[in-house]
Amino acid sequence: MASHGARGRSGGRPTLEEVAARAGVGRGTVSRVINGSPRVSDATRAAVEAAVAELGYVPNTAARALAANRTNAIALVVPEPETRFFAEPYFSDMLRGVGAEISDTEMQLLLIFAGNDRERQRLAQYLAAHRVDGVLLVSVHADDPLPDLLAQLEIPAVISGPRSSAETLPSVDSDNYGGARQAVEHLLSGGRRRVAHITGRLDVYGAQRRIDGYRDALRDAGHGVDEALIEAGDFSEEGGRQAMRALLERHPDLDAVFAASDVTAAGARQALREAGRRIPDDVALVGYDDSAIARHMDPPLTSVRQPIEEMGRRMIGLLLTEVADRRPLASRGLDRRQMVLATELVVRSSS
């Protein structure tokens, strides 16, 4: 009867054996019902489910994971300092997408920072103990050793953008090249002729693709590419401020700026105002990400929207597929997937 509550004969947590005895079936049959196997009759399934409800049985997910050689844990690894993670909306949007997709699973999500050598060494030891089933890598630099370490440890991984055109790991990215072209074509169509570009970190492949899109948009419109109008940044606000000052010193006649992130654009805007430039009257400004920063800037910032939350959802979906695949990682070469999601230019009054 239901009055037995959630305690078995021993007075503790009900066991699988006690559910089997109550339902009049074998232990293996109960296990098949709990795991959703179709190899059980409707009547037997009903009897087991009734016994589970009467006893208040809760499956031991830890034991099931151990039996399957699983941890039921996924690590979201950010190889950046914590300060950058909390300063840039890109990371919180990515985390929101990952969290939304993983919430319907039994997986636990671990957030791990690896922004310096000590943290990377500690992470390597943690991963070597196989305490997670898979890893999501966000903001990967070209020289980052973590992807190769994961391959050596045979731990499934998905990264938020390839390290190069020859990437072998599954990745999910936005169309950095196309987004940059959209931004520059928009500026040119508005009559701007001296369009500068503040890049992201150049050891990030996505930043390189944005430079390619910037250059090709200028060439295809019949404009030459003046390398003096390109200044290296690092996706940060201070980097944008310093890059803008350097550009104004070299090219005081520039009339437009495409920044590699909204945060960078915010820094560029400060430098432009310090120099007495009006936005957009004197200099048009376009960012990238279409984060909350873009909407709240004065004037509101035109920006390339990349679907960051959707990227997070696609990443975890792809990783769970990788985790479920029992084949050795080295044998899955033909199954590697490189997803590229479309971008959209959101025009506001800064351009």
C-alpha atoms as one frame of an Amber mdcrd trajectory, in Angstrom:
protein
   0.000   0.000   0.000   1.041   3.619  -0.487   1.241   4.038   3.305   4.586
   2.236   3.206   5.947   5.630   2.010   9.465   5.942   0.675  11.059   3.350
   2.963  11.846  -0.249   2.167  11.935  -3.253   4.495  15.200  -2.072   5.991
  13.620   1.258   6.921  15.888   3.097   4.490  15.659   4.035   0.842  13.629
   1.513  -1.232  15.803  -0.768  -3.360  15.433  -2.103  -6.881  14.916  -5.591
  -5.415  12.012  -4.414  -3.258  10.350  -2.818  -6.293  10.769  -6.103  -8.179
   9.227  -8.085  -5.290   6.289  -5.682  -5.035   5.653  -5.904  -8.800   6.177
  -9.669  -8.924   8.913  -9.456 -11.566  12.679  -9.863 -11.769  15.230  -7.150
 -10.976  16.250  -6.947 -14.643  12.677  -6.233 -15.708  12.452  -3.318 -13.270
  15.727  -1.958 -14.644  14.404  -2.162 -18.216  11.226  -0.281 -17.285  13.166
   2.475 -15.496  15.530   2.856 -18.444  12.664   3.068 -20.940  13.334  -0.208
 -22.751  10.601  -1.189 -25.234  11.192  -4.899 -24.437   8.547  -4.930 -21.712
   4.805  -5.619 -21.996   2.317  -2.880 -21.151   0.946  -4.897 -18.214   4.390
  -5.486 -16.741   5.329  -1.851 -17.207   2.160  -0.774 -15.398   2.895  -3.153
 -12.505   6.446  -1.876 -12.113   5.394   1.767 -12.322   2.735   1.156  -9.675
   5.327  -0.477  -7.385   7.716   2.445  -7.924   4.969   4.912  -6.992   3.849
   2.939  -3.922   7.351   2.545  -2.524   8.553   5.996  -3.534  11.544   4.451
  -5.282  14.096   6.911  -6.709  16.631   5.509  -9.212  20.239   5.764  -8.074
  21.566   7.845 -10.966  25.089   7.793  -9.539  25.160   4.001  -9.583  23.722
   3.900 -13.091  26.360   6.349 -14.296  29.109   4.292 -12.639  27.866   1.124
 -14.287  27.904   2.855 -17.657  31.366   4.313 -16.987  29.857   7.801 -16.969
  29.995  10.746 -14.589  26.868  12.536 -15.850  28.867  15.765 -15.800  29.807
  18.202 -18.565  32.468  20.890 -18.137  32.135  24.306 -19.736  35.754  25.458
 -19.885  36.600  29.117 -20.418  40.333  29.638 -21.072  40.074  33.282 -20.002
  40.379  35.198 -16.713  37.175  35.365 -14.667  37.165  39.161 -15.033  36.707
  38.874 -18.800  33.960  36.258 -18.412  31.859  38.572 -16.234  32.656  41.715
 -18.255  31.595  40.444 -21.691  27.947  39.527 -22.419  29.106  36.927 -24.985
  29.988  34.477 -22.216  26.805  34.890 -20.169  24.693  34.477 -23.326  26.604
  31.320 -24.218  26.160  29.948 -20.696  22.423  30.714 -20.850  22.050  28.703
 -24.059  24.038  25.756 -22.718  22.110  25.759 -19.443  18.745  25.860 -21.190
  19.599  22.859 -23.360  21.120  20.741 -20.601  18.301  21.368 -18.106  16.172
  18.546 -19.523  18.945  15.971 -19.104  20.521  14.255 -16.093  23.823  15.985
 -16.810  25.415  18.382 -14.338  27.163  21.453 -15.778  30.496  22.542 -14.310
  31.893  25.999 -15.099  35.699  25.983 -15.073  38.066  28.885 -15.707  41.520
  28.250 -17.130  42.919  31.717 -17.710  46.485  31.138 -16.504  49.101  28.383
 -16.381  48.233  27.315 -12.838  44.538  26.967 -13.635  45.316  25.082 -16.843
  47.569  22.656 -14.965  44.887  22.047 -12.347  42.316  21.519 -15.099  44.585
  19.029 -16.879  44.848  16.963 -13.700  41.092  17.102 -13.207  40.383  15.997
 -16.778  42.998  13.239 -16.617  40.977  11.686 -13.786  38.022  11.446 -16.217
  35.658  13.266 -13.905  33.527  14.578 -16.771  31.910  12.913 -19.776  32.644
  15.775 -22.143  33.912  19.321 -22.442  32.630  22.503 -24.059  35.473  24.894
 -24.873  34.561  28.566 -25.265  36.895  31.273 -26.614  39.670  28.994 -27.840
  42.958  30.533 -28.969  45.092  29.056 -31.736  47.880  27.978 -29.362  45.596
  26.617 -26.631  46.838  23.143 -25.543  43.475  22.073 -24.106  41.905  20.689
 -27.335  44.918  18.440 -27.950  44.894  17.333 -24.311  41.238  16.338 -24.592
  41.990  14.333 -27.733  44.825  12.525 -25.945  42.552  11.719 -23.003  39.785
  10.492 -25.352  37.328  12.984 -23.834  34.638  14.205 -26.268  34.784  17.957
 -26.821  33.027  20.674 -28.821  34.505  24.153 -29.285  32.823  27.506 -29.915
  34.518  28.191 -33.211  37.371  26.386 -34.980  41.014  27.159 -34.202  41.795
  27.236 -37.930  40.417  26.185 -41.301  41.874  22.714 -40.616  39.947  22.151
 -37.366  39.373  18.482 -36.470  37.181  18.915 -33.378  33.425  19.477 -33.690
  32.653  23.186 -33.479  29.748  25.628 -33.527  30.354  29.166 -34.727  28.631
  32.140 -36.303  29.424  33.378 -39.805  32.196  35.763 -38.778  33.224  36.433
 -42.371  29.689  37.152 -43.574  28.885  39.270 -40.533  31.921  41.481 -41.110
  31.000  41.905 -44.773  27.476  42.962 -43.778  28.884  45.592 -41.426  31.301
  47.100 -43.952  28.835  46.992 -46.854  26.338  48.858 -44.661  28.889  51.570
 -43.888  29.885  51.933 -47.541  26.265  52.111 -48.661  25.821  55.051 -46.308
  28.538  57.003 -48.113  31.438  56.245 -45.764  34.776  55.931 -47.550  37.499
  55.663 -44.894  36.319  52.658 -42.882  38.612  51.544 -40.057  38.568  48.189
 -38.302  39.451  47.402 -34.684  40.127  43.672 -34.592  39.636  41.075 -31.910
  42.485  38.943 -30.621  44.336  37.762 -33.693  45.039  34.322 -32.229  41.271
  33.698 -32.397  40.192  32.334 -35.779  36.863  34.156 -35.655  38.693  37.485
 -35.385  40.807  36.560 -38.405  37.662  35.767 -40.405  36.199  39.164 -39.499
  39.298  40.860 -40.902  38.917  38.789 -44.088  35.297  39.900 -44.431  36.269
  43.539 -43.836  38.988  43.452 -46.497  36.908  41.610 -49.098  33.945  43.942
 -48.674  36.196  46.921 -49.377  37.827  45.258 -52.405  34.514  44.122 -53.908
  33.189  47.674 -53.617  36.171  48.972 -55.574  38.042  50.401 -52.611  41.628
  49.611 -51.791  42.532  48.209 -48.386  44.603  50.647 -46.341  46.326  48.531
 -43.687  46.866  51.687 -41.620  43.102  51.676 -41.024  43.343  48.312 -39.239
  44.317  48.290 -35.564  44.657  45.225 -33.357  42.355  44.961 -30.354  41.534
  42.216 -27.867  37.704  42.321 -27.637  37.951  44.471 -24.467  36.720  48.015
 -23.774  40.185  49.317 -22.928  41.571  47.652 -26.047  38.935  49.451 -28.114
  39.783  52.791 -26.513  43.508  52.445 -27.154  43.019  51.170 -30.719  40.704
  54.069 -31.553  43.235  56.598 -30.300  45.944  55.001 -32.462  43.682  55.037
 -35.525  42.768  58.691 -35.060  46.432  59.593 -34.748  47.253  57.868 -38.046
  44.020  58.658 -39.884  42.253  61.690 -38.381  40.061  61.787 -41.504  38.465
  58.347 -40.949  34.682  58.453 -41.134  33.612  54.971 -39.977  34.733  52.209
 -37.609  33.823  48.537 -37.559  34.701  47.083 -34.135  35.079  43.350 -33.552
  32.761  43.381 -30.517  30.229  45.643 -28.834  32.513  45.953 -25.809  35.320
  47.115 -28.106  32.927  49.568 -29.779  32.081  51.031 -26.356  35.773  51.783
 -25.805  36.096  53.232 -29.303  33.112  55.517 -28.669  34.803  56.966 -25.576
  37.971  57.744 -27.544  35.960  59.318 -30.364  34.120  61.576 -27.937  37.360
  62.547 -26.215  38.625  63.611 -29.662  35.502  65.688 -30.296  34.052  63.356
 -32.963  30.269  63.085 -33.162  28.597  59.688 -33.747  27.334  59.181 -36.416
  27.703  62.677 -37.909  31.505  62.602 -38.075  32.207  58.893 -37.577  29.778
  55.996 -38.001  30.273  53.104 -35.575  29.322  49.421 -35.882  29.931  46.665
 -33.333  29.583  42.895 -33.243  27.466  40.551 -31.028  24.315  42.696 -30.656
  24.557  42.402 -26.888  22.664  44.468 -24.313  25.558  46.942 -24.494  24.600
  47.785 -28.091  21.014  48.636 -27.170  21.981  50.768 -24.177  24.760  52.823
 -25.759  24.230  56.488 -26.630  23.530  56.552 -29.504  22.277  52.942 -29.736
  24.865  50.864 -31.556  24.435  49.227 -34.950  25.755  45.705 -34.460  26.106
  42.309 -36.115  23.884  39.884 -34.240  25.300  36.428 -33.792  22.930  33.869
 -32.235  25.046  33.228 -29.139  22.394  31.425 -27.080  21.571  29.220 -30.053
  25.275  28.473 -30.444  25.331  27.303 -26.819  22.321  25.058 -27.384  23.830
  23.579 -30.537  27.140  22.992 -28.768  25.626  20.973 -25.926  23.423  19.030
 -28.350  26.438  18.128 -30.453  28.473  17.201 -27.364  25.762  14.904 -25.986
  25.751  13.126 -29.354  29.520  12.731 -29.089  29.263  11.418 -25.523  26.653
   8.834 -26.543  28.886   7.566 -29.367  30.860   4.633 -27.946  33.387   4.479
 -30.785  36.951   5.638 -30.090  37.390   9.319 -30.934  40.082   8.549 -33.504
  37.604   6.489 -35.537  35.043   9.296 -35.841  36.950  11.504 -38.270  34.279
  11.438 -40.957  31.614  12.371 -38.431  33.239  15.612 -37.328  30.778  18.479
 -37.616  31.532  22.156 -38.128  28.316  24.153 -37.656  28.180  27.771 -38.865
  25.096  29.810 -37.927  23.924  32.872 -39.839  24.400  36.441 -38.591  22.167
  39.492 -38.981  22.981  43.190 -39.089  20.842  45.181 -36.647  20.888  48.831
 -37.746  20.569  51.546 -35.099  21.406  55.231 -34.958  25.211  54.948 -34.519
  25.588  54.464 -38.289
